[in-house]
PDB file of C-alpha atoms in Angstrom:
ATOM      1  CA  MET A   1     -16.249-132.862  18.730  1.00  0.00           C
ATOM      2  CA  GLU A   2     -14.571-132.298  22.054  1.00  0.00           C
ATOM      3  CA  HIS A   3     -11.019-133.530  22.495  1.00  0.00           C
ATOM      4  CA  ALA A   4      -9.569-134.652  25.799  1.00  0.00           C
ATOM      5  CA  THR A   5      -6.554-132.598  26.810  1.00  0.00           C
ATOM      6  CA  PRO A   6      -3.512-134.839  27.231  1.00  0.00           C
ATOM      7  CA  SER A   7      -1.538-134.394  30.407  1.00  0.00           C
ATOM      8  CA  VAL A   8       2.095-133.456  30.781  1.00  0.00           C
ATOM      9  CA  ALA A   9       2.709-136.903  32.269  1.00  0.00           C
ATOM     10  CA  LEU A  10       1.465-138.566  29.082  1.00  0.00           C
ATOM     11  CA  TYR A  11       3.722-136.420  26.901  1.00  0.00           C
ATOM     12  CA  THR A  12       6.642-137.177  29.224  1.00  0.00           C
ATOM     13  CA  LYS A  13       6.009-140.924  28.884  1.00  0.00           C
ATOM     14  CA  VAL A  14       5.833-140.657  25.093  1.00  0.00           C
ATOM     15  CA  LEU A  15       9.052-138.614  25.045  1.00  0.00           C
ATOM     16  CA  GLY A  16      10.708-141.241  27.236  1.00  0.00           C
ATOM     17  CA  GLY A  17       9.583-143.957  24.844  1.00  0.00           C
ATOM     18  CA  LEU A  18      10.952-142.012  21.880  1.00  0.00           C
ATOM     19  CA  LEU A  19      14.272-141.486  23.649  1.00  0.00           C
ATOM     20  CA  LEU A  20      14.519-145.179  24.515  1.00  0.00           C
ATOM     21  CA  LEU A  21      13.764-146.155  20.936  1.00  0.00           C
ATOM     22  CA  THR A  22      16.388-143.688  19.721  1.00  0.00           C
ATOM     23  CA  LEU A  23      18.926-145.202  22.115  1.00  0.00           C
ATOM     24  CA  LEU A  24      17.967-148.654  20.856  1.00  0.00           C
ATOM     25  CA  THR A  25      18.503-147.416  17.289  1.00  0.00           C
ATOM     26  CA  PHE A  26      22.102-146.508  18.103  1.00  0.00           C
ATOM     27  CA  LEU A  27      22.869-149.561  20.242  1.00  0.00           C
ATOM     28  CA  GLN A  28      21.194-152.235  18.113  1.00  0.00           C
ATOM     29  CA  PRO A  29      24.117-152.864  15.730  1.00  0.00           C
ATOM     30  CA  THR A  30      26.495-153.513  18.639  1.00  0.00           C
ATOM     31  CA  LEU A  31      24.072-155.406  20.904  1.00  0.00           C
ATOM     32  CA  LEU A  32      22.524-157.535  18.166  1.00  0.00           C
ATOM     33  CA  PRO A  33      24.931-157.824  15.246  1.00  0.00           C
ATOM     34  CA  LEU A  34      23.005-159.020  12.203  1.00  0.00           C
ATOM     35  CA  ALA A  35      23.648-159.165   8.507  1.00  0.00           C
ATOM     36  CA  VAL A  36      23.101-155.909   6.628  1.00  0.00           C
ATOM     37  CA  GLY A  37      19.528-156.844   5.680  1.00  0.00           C
ATOM     38  CA  GLY A  38      18.644-157.786   9.260  1.00  0.00           C
ATOM     39  CA  THR A  39      20.064-154.563  10.637  1.00  0.00           C
ATOM     40  CA  VAL A  40      18.206-152.486   8.070  1.00  0.00           C
ATOM     41  CA  GLY A  41      14.965-154.312   8.817  1.00  0.00           C
ATOM     42  CA  THR A  42      15.382-153.846  12.564  1.00  0.00           C
ATOM     43  CA  GLN A  43      16.207-150.157  12.150  1.00  0.00           C
ATOM     44  CA  LEU A  44      13.137-149.659   9.940  1.00  0.00           C
ATOM     45  CA  LEU A  45      10.938-151.408  12.495  1.00  0.00           C
ATOM     46  CA  ILE A  46      12.207-149.093  15.233  1.00  0.00           C
ATOM     47  CA  ALA A  47      11.626-146.090  12.960  1.00  0.00           C
ATOM     48  CA  VAL A  48       8.041-147.188  12.272  1.00  0.00           C
ATOM     49  CA  LEU A  49       7.405-147.484  16.009  1.00  0.00           C
ATOM     50  CA  LYS A  50       8.716-143.944  16.550  1.00  0.00           C
ATOM     51  CA  VAL A  51       6.589-142.598  13.698  1.00  0.00           C
ATOM     52  CA  ALA A  52       3.531-144.296  15.180  1.00  0.00           C
ATOM     53  CA  LEU A  53       4.162-142.713  18.585  1.00  0.00           C
ATOM     54  CA  VAL A  54       4.627-139.247  17.099  1.00  0.00           C
ATOM     55  CA  ALA A  55       1.549-139.548  14.879  1.00  0.00           C
ATOM     56  CA  ALA A  56      -0.676-140.951  17.621  1.00  0.00           C
ATOM     57  CA  TYR A  57       0.213-138.565  20.430  1.00  0.00           C
ATOM     58  CA  TYR A  58       1.942-135.423  19.155  1.00  0.00           C
ATOM     59  CA  MET A  59      -0.177-135.142  16.000  1.00  0.00           C
ATOM     60  CA  HIS A  60      -3.282-136.136  18.032  1.00  0.00           C
ATOM     61  CA  LEU A  61      -4.391-138.822  15.573  1.00  0.00           C
ATOM     62  CA  ARG A  62      -5.290-141.065  18.473  1.00  0.00           C
ATOM     63  CA  SER A  63      -8.321-138.915  19.286  1.00  0.00           C
ATOM     64  CA  GLU A  64      -9.415-138.136  15.710  1.00  0.00           C
ATOM     65  CA  THR A  65     -12.347-139.580  13.844  1.00  0.00           C
ATOM     66  CA  ALA A  66     -12.104-142.711  11.735  1.00  0.00           C
ATOM     67  CA  TYR A  67     -12.686-140.552   8.663  1.00  0.00           C
ATOM     68  CA  LEU A  68      -9.443-138.606   9.155  1.00  0.00           C
ATOM     69  CA  LYS A  69      -7.537-141.745  10.120  1.00  0.00           C
ATOM     70  CA  GLY A  70      -8.701-143.244   6.823  1.00  0.00           C
ATOM     71  CA  TYR A  71      -7.202-140.309   4.945  1.00  0.00           C
ATOM     72  CA  VAL A  72      -3.878-140.840   6.709  1.00  0.00           C
ATOM     73  CA  VAL A  73      -3.902-144.549   5.865  1.00  0.00           C
ATOM     74  CA  MET A  74      -4.785-143.764   2.250  1.00  0.00           C
ATOM     75  CA  ALA A  75      -1.922-141.259   1.955  1.00  0.00           C
ATOM     76  CA  LEU A  76       0.559-143.728   3.465  1.00  0.00           C
ATOM     77  CA  THR A  77      -0.665-146.461   1.114  1.00  0.00           C
ATOM     78  CA  ILE A  78      -0.144-144.233  -1.932  1.00  0.00           C
ATOM     79  CA  LEU A  79       3.323-143.326  -0.649  1.00  0.00           C
ATOM     80  CA  ALA A  80       4.164-147.020  -0.190  1.00  0.00           C
ATOM     81  CA  VAL A  81       3.007-147.774  -3.744  1.00  0.00           C
ATOM     82  CA  PHE A  82       5.321-145.079  -5.102  1.00  0.00           C
ATOM     83  CA  PHE A  83       8.235-146.430  -3.065  1.00  0.00           C
ATOM     84  CA  ILE A  84       7.547-149.950  -4.338  1.00  0.00           C
ATOM     85  CA  ILE A  85       7.383-148.763  -7.956  1.00  0.00           C
ATOM     86  CA  VAL A  86      10.662-146.862  -7.614  1.00  0.00           C
ATOM     87  CA  GLY A  87      12.289-149.837  -5.862  1.00  0.00           C
ATOM     88  CA  ILE A  88      11.265-152.183  -8.662  1.00  0.00           C
ATOM     89  CA  ASP A  89      12.558-149.722 -11.251  1.00  0.00           C
ATOM     90  CA  VAL A  90      15.900-149.304  -9.481  1.00  0.00           C
ATOM     91  CA  ALA A  91      16.288-153.072  -9.021  1.00  0.00           C
ATOM     92  CA  HIS A  92      15.811-153.679 -12.754  1.00  0.00           C
ATOM     93  CA  SER A  93      18.167-150.981 -13.984  1.00  0.00           C
TER      94      SER A  93
END
């Protein structure tokens, strides 16, 4: 399978997006003061967006087959299950 070579301009745009999201991560508590749970949720949402950008463009998952993308989703699902199990265990102890 032949992959399209991404341009420097594309990588520059992705880097700019990551830098803006990082700036938003630092400024969010002062610009939008929320309760602790709201701040944590907002910070996690920003982190997920940054992870998605890195995975899609720098790890080249955007141009991979559905088969490999399925493996990534399966691994993330298993990781989420482990986090949920540990969270339930910690909450009940």
